[in-house]
N, CA and C atoms as an extended XYZ file, in Angstrom:
516
Properties=species:S:1:pos:R:3:atomname:S:1:resname:S:1:resid:I:1 pbc="F F F"
N         0.843       -1.184        0.000 N   LEU     1
C         0.000        0.000        0.000 CA  LEU     1
C         0.882        1.239        0.000 C   LEU     1
N         0.433        2.211       -0.727 N   GLU     2
C         1.239        3.412       -0.859 CA  GLU     2
C         0.966        4.433        0.225 C   GLU     2
N        -0.159        4.334        0.913 N   ASP     3
C        -0.431        5.299        1.978 CA  ASP     3
C        -0.197        4.640        3.342 C   ASP     3
N        -0.628        5.285        4.374 N   THR     4
C        -0.320        4.810        5.721 CA  THR     4
C        -1.505        4.145        6.403 C   THR     4
N        -2.448        3.610        5.630 N   ARG     5
C        -3.580        2.899        6.221 CA  ARG     5
C        -3.094        1.647        6.935 C   ARG     5
N        -3.680        1.393        8.087 N   SER     6
C        -3.404        0.161        8.802 CA  SER     6
C        -4.197       -0.945        8.121 C   SER     6
N        -3.573       -2.091        7.891 N   CYS     7
C        -4.264       -3.146        7.160 CA  CYS     7
C        -3.982       -4.521        7.766 C   CYS     7
N        -4.790       -5.469        7.347 N   VAL     8
C        -4.626       -6.877        7.687 CA  VAL     8
C        -4.392       -7.600        6.372 C   VAL     8
N        -3.463       -8.529        6.373 N   ILE     9
C        -3.209       -9.326        5.180 CA  ILE     9
C        -3.622      -10.756        5.490 C   ILE     9
N        -4.573      -11.248        4.700 N   LYS    10
C        -5.075      -12.610        4.880 CA  LYS    10
C        -4.586      -13.444        3.714 C   LYS    10
N        -3.913      -14.515        4.041 N   GLY    11
C        -3.394      -15.388        2.992 CA  GLY    11
C        -3.364      -16.814        3.470 C   GLY    11
N        -2.821      -17.687        2.648 N   PRO    12
C        -2.774      -19.099        3.027 CA  PRO    12
C        -1.759      -19.332        4.139 C   PRO    12
N        -2.106      -20.203        5.051 N   GLY    13
C        -1.123      -20.637        6.035 CA  GLY    13
C        -0.110      -21.531        5.353 C   GLY    13
N         0.903      -21.902        6.039 N   TYR    14
C         1.977      -22.696        5.441 CA  TYR    14
C         1.442      -23.953        4.749 C   TYR    14
N         0.517      -24.658        5.396 N   ALA    15
C        -0.021      -25.898        4.840 CA  ALA    15
C        -0.883      -25.666        3.604 C   ALA    15
N        -1.366      -24.424        3.404 N   TRP    16
C        -2.261      -24.127        2.286 CA  TRP    16
C        -1.577      -23.371        1.148 C   TRP    16
N        -0.281      -23.189        1.219 N   GLN    17
C         0.406      -22.463        0.159 CA  GLN    17
C         0.238      -23.181       -1.175 C   GLN    17
N         0.059      -22.414       -2.220 N   HIS    18
C        -0.080      -22.919       -3.588 CA  HIS    18
C        -1.263      -23.884       -3.725 C   HIS    18
N        -2.288      -23.698       -2.912 N   ASN    19
C        -3.460      -24.566       -2.920 CA  ASN    19
C        -4.590      -23.900       -3.691 C   ASN    19
N        -5.089      -24.574       -4.712 N   SER    20
C        -6.117      -23.962       -5.560 CA  SER    20
C        -7.421      -23.734       -4.811 C   SER    20
N        -7.776      -24.590       -3.850 N   ALA    21
C        -9.002      -24.387       -3.063 CA  ALA    21
C        -8.889      -23.111       -2.224 C   ALA    21
N        -7.718      -22.871       -1.665 N   MET    22
C        -7.504      -21.650       -0.880 CA  MET    22
C        -7.567      -20.434       -1.787 C   MET    22
N        -6.993      -20.529       -2.985 N   HIS    23
C        -7.045      -19.416       -3.940 CA  HIS    23
C        -8.495      -19.102       -4.305 C   HIS    23
N        -9.285      -20.149       -4.542 N   THR    24
C       -10.699      -19.969       -4.882 CA  THR    24
C       -11.430      -19.280       -3.727 C   THR    24
N       -11.156      -19.715       -2.513 N   SER    25
C       -11.794      -19.125       -1.328 CA  SER    25
C       -11.423      -17.648       -1.163 C   SER    25
N       -10.152      -17.328       -1.330 N   LEU    26
C        -9.709      -15.937       -1.193 CA  LEU    26
C       -10.275      -15.056       -2.301 C   LEU    26
N       -10.319      -15.572       -3.525 N   ARG    27
C       -10.916      -14.808       -4.631 CA  ARG    27
C       -12.403      -14.565       -4.368 C   ARG    27
N       -13.081      -15.596       -3.862 N   HIS    28
C       -14.506      -15.480       -3.548 CA  HIS    28
C       -14.726      -14.416       -2.470 C   HIS    28
N       -13.943      -14.464       -1.409 N   GLU    29
C       -14.077      -13.476       -0.337 CA  GLU    29
C       -13.816      -12.067       -0.862 C   GLU    29
N       -12.815      -11.915       -1.711 N   ALA    30
C       -12.518      -10.601       -2.298 CA  ALA    30
C       -13.680      -10.124       -3.161 C   ALA    30
N       -14.279      -11.037       -3.925 N   GLU    31
C       -15.411      -10.674       -4.779 CA  GLU    31
C       -16.596      -10.205       -3.937 C   GLU    31
N       -16.892      -10.909       -2.856 N   ILE    32
C       -18.012      -10.533       -1.981 CA  ILE    32
C       -17.742       -9.176       -1.341 C   ILE    32
N       -16.545       -8.981       -0.795 N   LEU    33
C       -16.228       -7.702       -0.141 CA  LEU    33
C       -16.263       -6.539       -1.127 C   LEU    33
N       -15.808       -6.756       -2.354 N   SER    34
C       -15.830       -5.671       -3.324 CA  SER    34
C       -17.250       -5.413       -3.837 C   SER    34
N       -18.106       -6.432       -3.820 N   TYR    35
C       -19.495       -6.291       -4.260 CA  TYR    35
C       -20.322       -5.476       -3.262 C   TYR    35
N       -20.073       -5.683       -1.975 N   LEU    36
C       -20.860       -5.001       -0.944 CA  LEU    36
C       -20.576       -3.508       -0.925 C   LEU    36
N       -21.644       -2.726       -0.751 N   GLU    37
C       -21.473       -1.284       -0.597 CA  GLU    37
C       -20.725       -1.017        0.707 C   GLU    37
N       -19.942        0.044        0.747 N   PRO    38
C       -19.192        0.350        1.966 CA  PRO    38
C       -20.104        0.449        3.188 C   PRO    38
N       -19.602       -0.061        4.285 N   ASN    39
C       -20.319       -0.024        5.552 CA  ASN    39
C       -19.276        0.077        6.640 C   ASN    39
N       -19.524        0.905        7.634 N   ALA    40
C       -18.555        1.123        8.702 CA  ALA    40
C       -18.302       -0.126        9.538 C   ALA    40
N       -19.150       -1.144        9.404 N   HIS    41
C       -19.024       -2.339       10.237 CA  HIS    41
C       -18.557       -3.567        9.463 C   HIS    41
N       -18.041       -3.338        8.262 N   ILE    42
C       -17.492       -4.397        7.415 CA  ILE    42
C       -16.123       -3.912        6.949 C   ILE    42
N       -15.098       -4.770        6.976 N   PRO    43
C       -13.773       -4.302        6.550 CA  PRO    43
C       -13.749       -3.939        5.068 C   PRO    43
N       -13.057       -2.863        4.753 N   ALA    44
C       -12.867       -2.462        3.354 CA  ALA    44
C       -11.794       -3.362        2.739 C   ALA    44
N       -12.031       -3.767        1.504 N   LEU    45
C       -11.026       -4.521        0.768 CA  LEU    45
C       -10.137       -3.515        0.048 C   LEU    45
N        -8.837       -3.575        0.326 N   TYR    46
C        -7.903       -2.671       -0.331 CA  TYR    46
C        -7.326       -3.284       -1.602 C   TYR    46
N        -7.039       -4.597       -1.559 N   ASP    47
C        -6.387       -5.200       -2.717 CA  ASP    47
C        -6.412       -6.720       -2.606 C   ASP    47
N        -6.246       -7.363       -3.732 N   LEU    48
C        -6.021       -8.800       -3.815 CA  LEU    48
C        -4.703       -8.943       -4.563 C   LEU    48
N        -3.707       -9.480       -3.897 N   ILE    49
C        -2.353       -9.519       -4.445 CA  ILE    49
C        -1.929      -10.960       -4.705 C   ILE    49
N        -1.337      -11.173       -5.868 N   GLU    50
C        -0.738      -12.485       -6.150 CA  GLU    50
C         0.774      -12.324       -6.041 C   GLU    50
N         1.370      -13.195       -5.240 N   GLN    51
C         2.809      -13.123       -5.000 CA  GLN    51
C         3.368      -14.541       -4.952 C   GLN    51
N         4.300      -14.849       -5.814 N   ASP    52
C         4.947      -16.164       -5.838 CA  ASP    52
C         3.945      -17.312       -5.856 C   ASP    52
N         2.873      -17.168       -6.628 N   GLY    53
C         1.892      -18.235       -6.771 CA  GLY    53
C         0.845      -18.303       -5.675 C   GLY    53
N         0.862      -17.385       -4.744 N   ASP    54
C        -0.147      -17.358       -3.688 CA  ASP    54
C        -0.936      -16.063       -3.741 C   ASP    54
N        -2.132      -16.099       -3.175 N   LEU    55
C        -2.993      -14.919       -3.126 CA  LEU    55
C        -3.064      -14.390       -1.701 C   LEU    55
N        -3.210      -13.067       -1.609 N   PHE    56
C        -3.341      -12.406       -0.310 CA  PHE    56
C        -4.391      -11.309       -0.408 C   PHE    56
N        -5.315      -11.301        0.546 N   LEU    57
C        -6.286      -10.217        0.655 CA  LEU    57
C        -5.687       -9.145        1.541 C   LEU    57
N        -5.776       -7.904        1.117 N   VAL    58
C        -5.333       -6.781        1.935 CA  VAL    58
C        -6.598       -6.019        2.315 C   VAL    58
N        -6.884       -6.006        3.610 N   MET    59
C        -8.136       -5.430        4.101 CA  MET    59
C        -7.877       -4.427        5.217 C   MET    59
N        -8.887       -3.634        5.466 N   GLN    60
C        -8.868       -2.672        6.562 CA  GLN    60
C        -8.642       -3.393        7.883 C   GLN    60
N        -7.787       -2.836        8.710 N   ASP    61
C        -7.543       -3.370       10.050 CA  ASP    61
C        -8.598       -2.798       10.983 C   ASP    61
N        -9.412       -3.661       11.540 N   LEU    62
C       -10.442       -3.241       12.496 CA  LEU    62
C        -9.912       -3.521       13.891 C   LEU    62
N        -9.635       -2.467       14.618 N   GLU    63
C        -9.051       -2.640       15.940 CA  GLU    63
C       -10.083       -3.128       16.928 C   GLU    63
N        -9.660       -4.027       17.784 N   GLY    64
C       -10.532       -4.584       18.801 CA  GLY    64
C       -10.185       -6.044       19.020 C   GLY    64
N       -11.112       -6.762       19.624 N   GLU    65
C       -10.916       -8.185       19.862 CA  GLU    65
C       -12.177       -8.929       19.442 C   GLU    65
N       -12.030      -10.211       19.140 N   THR    66
C       -13.206      -10.969       18.742 CA  THR    66
C       -14.169      -11.066       19.922 C   THR    66
N       -15.439      -11.250       19.599 N   LEU    67
C       -16.452      -11.330       20.653 CA  LEU    67
C       -16.187      -12.507       21.575 C   LEU    67
N       -15.724      -13.636       21.049 N   ASP    68
C       -15.437      -14.758       21.940 CA  ASP    68
C       -14.288      -14.439       22.895 C   ASP    68
N       -13.281      -13.706       22.419 N   MET    69
C       -12.192      -13.285       23.317 CA  MET    69
C       -12.708      -12.287       24.352 C   MET    69
N       -13.548      -11.344       23.910 N   ARG    70
C       -14.124      -10.347       24.823 CA  ARG    70
C       -14.915      -11.043       25.926 C   ARG    70
N       -15.721      -12.039       25.538 N   MET    71
C       -16.547      -12.731       26.527 CA  MET    71
C       -15.687      -13.559       27.487 C   MET    71
N       -14.621      -14.171       26.989 N   ALA    72
C       -13.720      -14.932       27.864 CA  ALA    72
C       -13.070      -14.001       28.880 C   ALA    72
N       -12.629      -12.831       28.431 N   ASN    73
C       -12.037      -11.847       29.349 CA  ASN    73
C       -13.081      -11.301       30.310 C   ASN    73
N       -14.295      -11.106       29.812 N   GLN    74
C       -15.381      -10.548       30.617 CA  GLN    74
C       -15.757      -11.503       31.755 C   GLN    74
N       -15.694      -12.806       31.497 N   ARG    75
C       -16.063      -13.789       32.525 CA  ARG    75
C       -15.203      -13.644       33.761 C   ARG    75
N       -13.972      -13.217       33.581 N   LYS    76
C       -13.074      -13.017       34.723 CA  LYS    76
C       -13.563      -11.875       35.601 C   LYS    76
N       -14.244      -10.905       34.982 N   LEU    77
C       -14.726       -9.727       35.701 CA  LEU    77
C       -16.225       -9.797       35.993 C   LEU    77
N       -16.879      -10.800       35.466 N   GLY    78
C       -18.333      -10.888       35.534 CA  GLY    78
C       -18.873      -10.792       34.126 C   GLY    78
N       -20.058      -11.287       33.897 N   TYR    79
C       -20.629      -11.312       32.547 CA  TYR    79
C       -21.031       -9.923       32.084 C   TYR    79
N       -21.192       -9.773       30.773 N   CYS    80
C       -21.629       -8.485       30.240 CA  CYS    80
C       -23.099       -8.276       30.593 C   CYS    80
N       -23.510       -7.053       30.574 N   SER    81
C       -24.894       -6.721       30.936 CA  SER    81
C       -25.855       -7.141       29.829 C   SER    81
N       -27.094       -7.348       30.203 N   LEU    82
C       -28.137       -7.656       29.230 CA  LEU    82
C       -28.256       -6.508       28.232 C   LEU    82
N       -28.141       -5.280       28.718 N   GLN    83
C       -28.218       -4.102       27.855 CA  GLN    83
C       -27.128       -4.150       26.778 C   GLN    83
N       -25.900       -4.527       27.159 N   GLN    84
C       -24.801       -4.614       26.185 CA  GLN    84
C       -25.059       -5.725       25.181 C   GLN    84
N       -25.493       -6.878       25.655 N   ALA    85
C       -25.772       -8.007       24.760 CA  ALA    85
C       -26.859       -7.636       23.749 C   ALA    85
N       -27.914       -6.975       24.193 N   LEU    86
C       -28.990       -6.553       23.293 CA  LEU    86
C       -28.489       -5.516       22.282 C   LEU    86
N       -27.652       -4.593       22.726 N   ALA    87
C       -27.091       -3.579       21.818 CA  ALA    87
C       -26.271       -4.260       20.722 C   ALA    87
N       -25.469       -5.275       21.089 N   TRP    88
C       -24.684       -5.997       20.091 CA  TRP    88
C       -25.598       -6.744       19.116 C   TRP    88
N       -26.660       -7.356       19.624 N   MET    89
C       -27.587       -8.097       18.760 CA  MET    89
C       -28.270       -7.167       17.761 C   MET    89
N       -28.683       -5.999       18.226 N   ILE    90
C       -29.333       -5.027       17.334 CA  ILE    90
C       -28.345       -4.542       16.282 C   ILE    90
N       -27.122       -4.250       16.713 N   GLU    91
C       -26.098       -3.780       15.777 CA  GLU    91
C       -25.788       -4.855       14.728 C   GLU    91
N       -25.682       -6.105       15.172 N   LEU    92
C       -25.420       -7.205       14.246 CA  LEU    92
C       -26.591       -7.389       13.283 C   LEU    92
N       -27.812       -7.293       13.771 N   ALA    93
C       -28.994       -7.409       12.893 CA  ALA    93
C       -28.984       -6.306       11.837 C   ALA    93
N       -28.580       -5.107       12.215 N   ASP    94
C       -28.484       -4.002       11.247 CA  ASP    94
C       -27.421       -4.291       10.179 C   ASP    94
N       -26.281       -4.841       10.597 N   ILE    95
C       -25.221       -5.179        9.640 CA  ILE    95
C       -25.716       -6.254        8.675 C   ILE    95
N       -26.372       -7.282        9.209 N   LEU    96
C       -26.886       -8.353        8.357 CA  LEU    96
C       -27.963       -7.834        7.411 C   LEU    96
N       -28.793       -6.915        7.876 N   GLU    97
C       -29.803       -6.325        6.992 CA  GLU    97
C       -29.124       -5.593        5.835 C   GLU    97
N       -28.064       -4.859        6.134 N   HIS    98
C       -27.304       -4.147        5.094 CA  HIS    98
C       -26.792       -5.134        4.043 C   HIS    98
N       -26.271       -6.257        4.497 N   ILE    99
C       -25.740       -7.270        3.585 CA  ILE    99
C       -26.871       -7.927        2.793 C   ILE    99
N       -27.950       -8.291        3.490 N   HIS   100
C       -29.065       -8.980        2.834 CA  HIS   100
C       -29.739       -8.108        1.777 C   HIS   100
N       -29.855       -6.804        2.028 N   THR   101
C       -30.505       -5.934        1.042 CA  THR   101
C       -29.688       -5.844       -0.252 C   THR   101
N       -28.440       -6.276       -0.196 N   GLN   102
C       -27.599       -6.307       -1.394 CA  GLN   102
C       -27.540       -7.707       -2.006 C   GLN   102
N       -28.369       -8.616       -1.476 N   GLY   103
C       -28.446       -9.952       -2.050 CA  GLY   103
C       -27.352      -10.897       -1.611 C   GLY   103
N       -26.754      -10.636       -0.442 N   VAL   104
C       -25.665      -11.484        0.055 CA  VAL   104
C       -26.065      -12.102        1.391 C   VAL   104
N       -25.748      -13.378        1.546 N   ILE   105
C       -25.919      -14.111        2.801 CA  ILE   105
C       -24.542      -14.226        3.438 C   ILE   105
N       -24.441      -13.964        4.714 N   TYR   106
C       -23.150      -14.066        5.394 CA  TYR   106
C       -22.784      -15.523        5.686 C   TYR   106
N       -23.707      -16.271        6.263 N   ALA   107
C       -23.603      -17.736        6.437 CA  ALA   107
C       -22.609      -18.228        7.485 C   ALA   107
N       -22.014      -17.373        8.283 N   ASP   108
C       -21.089      -17.882        9.300 CA  ASP   108
C       -21.043      -16.964       10.524 C   ASP   108
N       -22.216      -16.558       11.005 N   VAL   109
C       -22.270      -15.695       12.185 CA  VAL   109
C       -21.860      -16.512       13.405 C   VAL   109
N       -20.808      -16.083       14.052 N   LYS   110
C       -20.328      -16.719       15.279 CA  LYS   110
C       -19.429      -15.722       16.001 C   LYS   110
N       -19.226      -15.904       17.301 N   PRO   111
C       -18.453      -14.926       18.083 CA  PRO   111
C       -17.040      -14.649       17.564 C   PRO   111
N       -16.390      -15.643       16.984 N   SER   112
C       -15.017      -15.414       16.498 CA  SER   112
C       -14.983      -14.621       15.197 C   SER   112
N       -16.142      -14.382       14.569 N   ASN   113
C       -16.212      -13.575       13.352 CA  ASN   113
C       -16.761      -12.176       13.617 C   ASN   113
N       -16.810      -11.800       14.871 N   LEU   114
C       -17.262      -10.464       15.266 CA  LEU   114
C       -16.147       -9.792       16.051 C   LEU   114
N       -15.797       -8.585       15.636 N   ILE   115
C       -14.800       -7.787       16.349 CA  ILE   115
C       -15.557       -6.747       17.180 C   ILE   115
N       -15.137       -6.573       18.434 N   VAL   116
C       -15.708       -5.541       19.294 CA  VAL   116
C       -14.601       -4.527       19.564 C   VAL   116
N       -14.853       -3.259       19.223 N   ASN   117
C       -13.820       -2.242       19.456 CA  ASN   117
C       -13.919       -1.698       20.883 C   ASN   117
N       -13.048       -0.774       21.213 N   SER   118
C       -12.999       -0.242       22.584 CA  SER   118
C       -14.250        0.544       22.965 C   SER   118
N       -15.025        1.003       21.962 N   GLN   119
C       -16.285        1.698       22.243 CA  GLN   119
C       -17.466        0.722       22.291 C   GLN   119
N       -17.192       -0.576       22.113 N   GLY   120
C       -18.242       -1.581       22.174 CA  GLY   120
C       -18.997       -1.782       20.879 C   GLY   120
N       -18.502       -1.234       19.763 N   GLN   121
C       -19.158       -1.416       18.463 CA  GLN   121
C       -18.744       -2.753       17.856 C   GLN   121
N       -19.673       -3.348       17.106 N   ILE   122
C       -19.467       -4.654       16.482 CA  ILE   122
C       -19.075       -4.494       15.011 C   ILE   122
N       -18.142       -5.326       14.565 N   TYR   123
C       -17.729       -5.396       13.169 CA  TYR   123
C       -17.791       -6.854       12.727 C   TYR   123
N       -18.235       -7.088       11.518 N   LEU   124
C       -18.335       -8.434       10.960 CA  LEU   124
C       -17.117       -8.696       10.080 C   LEU   124
N       -16.420       -9.792       10.320 N   ILE   125
C       -15.218      -10.129        9.550 CA  ILE   125
C       -15.358      -11.528        8.952 C   ILE   125
N       -14.427      -11.912        8.115 N   ASP   126
C       -14.306      -13.259        7.565 CA  ASP   126
C       -15.489      -13.627        6.674 C   ASP   126
N       -15.450      -13.175        5.444 N   PHE   127
C       -16.537      -13.358        4.489 CA  PHE   127
C       -16.324      -14.549        3.548 C   PHE   127
N       -15.509      -15.522        3.944 N   GLU   128
C       -15.221      -16.632        3.039 CA  GLU   128
C       -16.426      -17.523        2.770 C   GLU   128
N       -17.394      -17.591        3.692 N   HIS   129
C       -18.598      -18.403        3.474 CA  HIS   129
C       -19.773      -17.587        2.939 C   HIS   129
N       -19.623      -16.280        2.845 N   ALA   130
C       -20.704      -15.434        2.334 CA  ALA   130
C       -20.965      -15.777        0.872 C   ALA   130
N       -22.204      -15.609        0.448 N   HIS   131
C       -22.556      -15.912       -0.938 CA  HIS   131
C       -23.787      -15.123       -1.356 C   HIS   131
N       -23.999      -15.063       -2.648 N   HIS   132
C       -25.160      -14.363       -3.205 CA  HIS   132
C       -26.408      -15.231       -3.041 C   HIS   132
N       -27.565      -14.585       -2.863 N   PHE   133
C       -28.831      -15.304       -2.712 CA  PHE   133
C       -29.012      -16.368       -3.780 C   PHE   133
N       -28.665      -16.029       -5.008 N   GLU   134
C       -28.970      -16.920       -6.122 CA  GLU   134
C       -28.065      -18.142       -6.204 C   GLU   134
N       -27.014      -18.206       -5.390 N   GLU   135
C       -26.130      -19.376       -5.391 CA  GLU   135
C       -26.834      -20.512       -4.655 C   GLU   135
N       -27.437      -21.409       -5.392 N   GLN   136
C       -28.181      -22.525       -4.809 CA  GLN   136
C       -27.234      -23.617       -4.331 C   GLN   136
N       -27.628      -24.254       -3.251 N   GLY   137
C       -26.871      -25.390       -2.756 CA  GLY   137
C       -25.539      -25.032       -2.140 C   GLY   137
N       -25.340      -23.762       -1.801 N   PHE   138
C       -24.073      -23.357       -1.210 CA  PHE   138
C       -23.899      -24.046        0.139 C   PHE   138
N       -22.781      -24.669        0.346 N   LYS   139
C       -22.475      -25.323        1.625 CA  LYS   139
C       -21.381      -24.515        2.296 C   LYS   139
N       -21.657      -24.017        3.459 N   GLY   140
C       -20.650      -23.253        4.158 CA  GLY   140
C       -21.112      -22.902        5.550 C   GLY   140
N       -20.188      -22.459        6.347 N   GLY   141
C       -20.502      -22.094        7.713 CA  GLY   141
C       -19.824      -23.035        8.689 C   GLY   141
N       -20.027      -22.774        9.952 N   THR   142
C       -19.436      -23.563       11.017 CA  THR   142
C       -20.517      -24.449       11.626 C   THR   142
N       -20.332      -25.772       11.614 N   PRO   143
C       -21.390      -26.686       12.051 CA  PRO   143
C       -22.044      -26.337       13.389 C   PRO   143
N       -21.306      -25.966       14.392 N   GLY   144
C       -21.888      -25.650       15.691 CA  GLY   144
C       -22.767      -24.415       15.702 C   GLY   144
N       -22.710      -23.616       14.634 N   TYR   145
C       -23.487      -22.386       14.553 CA  TYR   145
C       -24.534      -22.429       13.452 C   TYR   145
N       -24.695      -23.557       12.800 N   MET   146
C       -25.683      -23.689       11.725 CA  MET   146
C       -27.054      -24.020       12.304 C   MET   146
N       -28.082      -23.566       11.600 N   SER   147
C       -29.439      -23.955       11.976 CA  SER   147
C       -29.642      -25.421       11.589 C   SER   147
N       -30.636      -26.093       12.186 N   PRO   148
C       -30.915      -27.482       11.793 CA  PRO   148
C       -31.224      -27.607       10.298 C   PRO   148
N       -31.919      -26.601        9.732 N   GLN   149
C       -32.253      -26.643        8.315 CA  GLN   149
C       -30.986      -26.611        7.450 C   GLN   149
N       -30.040      -25.765        7.808 N   ARG   150
C       -28.787      -25.654        7.054 CA  ARG   150
C       -28.016      -26.973        7.131 C   ARG   150
N       -27.961      -27.572        8.325 N   LYS   151
C       -27.242      -28.836        8.483 CA  LYS   151
C       -27.842      -29.928        7.606 C   LYS   151
N       -29.165      -29.887        7.426 N   LYS   152
C       -29.846      -30.887        6.597 CA  LYS   152
C       -29.804      -30.534        5.115 C   LYS   152
N       -29.276      -29.359        4.776 N   GLY   153
C       -29.186      -28.943        3.386 CA  GLY   153
C       -30.495      -28.447        2.812 C   GLY   153
N       -31.426      -28.055        3.680 N   GLN   154
C       -32.722      -27.570        3.215 CA  GLN   154
C       -32.599      -26.118        2.794 C   GLN   154
N       -33.126      -25.800        1.629 N   VAL   155
C       -33.138      -24.433        1.130 CA  VAL   155
C       -34.545      -24.097        0.688 C   VAL   155
N       -34.817      -22.844        0.480 N   GLY   156
C       -36.133      -22.430        0.016 CA  GLY   156
C       -36.421      -21.008        0.417 C   GLY   156
N       -37.670      -20.630        0.288 N   ILE   157
C       -38.076      -19.272        0.627 CA  ILE   157
C       -38.871      -19.315        1.930 C   ILE   157
N       -38.576      -18.388        2.823 N   CYS   158
C       -39.233      -18.308        4.122 CA  CYS   158
C       -39.706      -16.872        4.317 C   CYS   158
N       -40.975      -16.607        4.124 N   LEU   159
C       -41.551      -15.271        4.241 CA  LEU   159
C       -40.801      -14.284        3.357 C   LEU   159
N       -40.169      -13.261        3.955 N   LEU   160
C       -39.490      -12.232        3.168 CA  LEU   160
C       -38.062      -12.613        2.797 C   LEU   160
N       -37.525      -13.601        3.453 N   TYR   161
C       -36.125      -13.953        3.263 CA  TYR   161
C       -35.983      -15.340        2.675 C   TYR   161
N       -34.854      -15.588        2.024 N   THR   162
C       -34.520      -16.959        1.674 CA  THR   162
C       -34.223      -17.661        2.992 C   THR   162
N       -34.213      -18.979        2.976 N   SER   163
C       -33.898      -19.697        4.209 CA  SER   163
C       -32.495      -19.357        4.674 C   SER   163
N       -31.582      -19.048        3.730 N   ASP   164
C       -30.227      -18.658        4.101 CA  ASP   164
C       -30.219      -17.369        4.912 C   ASP   164
N       -30.991      -16.378        4.488 N   ALA   165
C       -31.054      -15.111        5.220 CA  ALA   165
C       -31.673      -15.339        6.589 C   ALA   165
N       -32.692      -16.173        6.653 N   ALA   166
C       -33.296      -16.498        7.941 CA  ALA   166
C       -32.273      -17.181        8.840 C   ALA   166
N       -31.413      -18.028        8.249 N   ASP   167
C       -30.340      -18.664        9.020 CA  ASP   167
C       -29.406      -17.618        9.627 C   ASP   167
N       -29.029      -16.608        8.828 N   ASP   168
C       -28.173      -15.540        9.346 CA  ASP   168
C       -28.813      -14.910       10.576 C   ASP   168
N       -30.108      -14.597       10.469 N   LEU   169
C       -30.795      -13.947       11.573 CA  LEU   169
C       -30.993      -14.870       12.766 C   LEU   169
N       -31.157      -16.169       12.521 N   THR   170
C       -31.270      -17.145       13.599 CA  THR   170
C       -29.993      -17.164       14.426 C   THR   170
N       -28.859      -16.982       13.787 N   ARG   171
C       -27.570      -17.026       14.483 CA  ARG   171
C       -27.347      -15.819       15.392 C   ARG   171
N       -28.076      -14.750       15.167 N   VAL   172
C       -27.944      -13.559       16.013 CA  VAL   172
C       -28.427      -13.913       17.397 C   VAL   172
């Protein structure tokens, strides 16, 4: 990068170097991030770089800690307040609505994919499982956080949302 923006570089780990599946995943994540309209709670994609046969995503650095880390630290001091938990849920629902109105399903809502900054604001990270509504039969997400319907591979339309969008909201 030519300017002084703080960034995160996401690339293959040692075991995944020169792996075509990892390249496909990184290209997909870059495509989703570049497709989404800018939002203060989603990292900006700065670049997708190919270097020595590997791909690297260069994204905005969102300062803070993951929600699962925050909760582990919080347990030492006592649990977070109901008011804080509700504020995070509302903020996350707003972020998911922003994504859904653009025809994208996130598909992997879980505490380790949420960053909480020092002001308590939530950011959604890790878009490798995100996909467009029209992508039928997409398999992705973390098993422990999937709805029963997703685990069974059931898809369809549910009221105003596809079942995938409803799954995103169920995870909140």
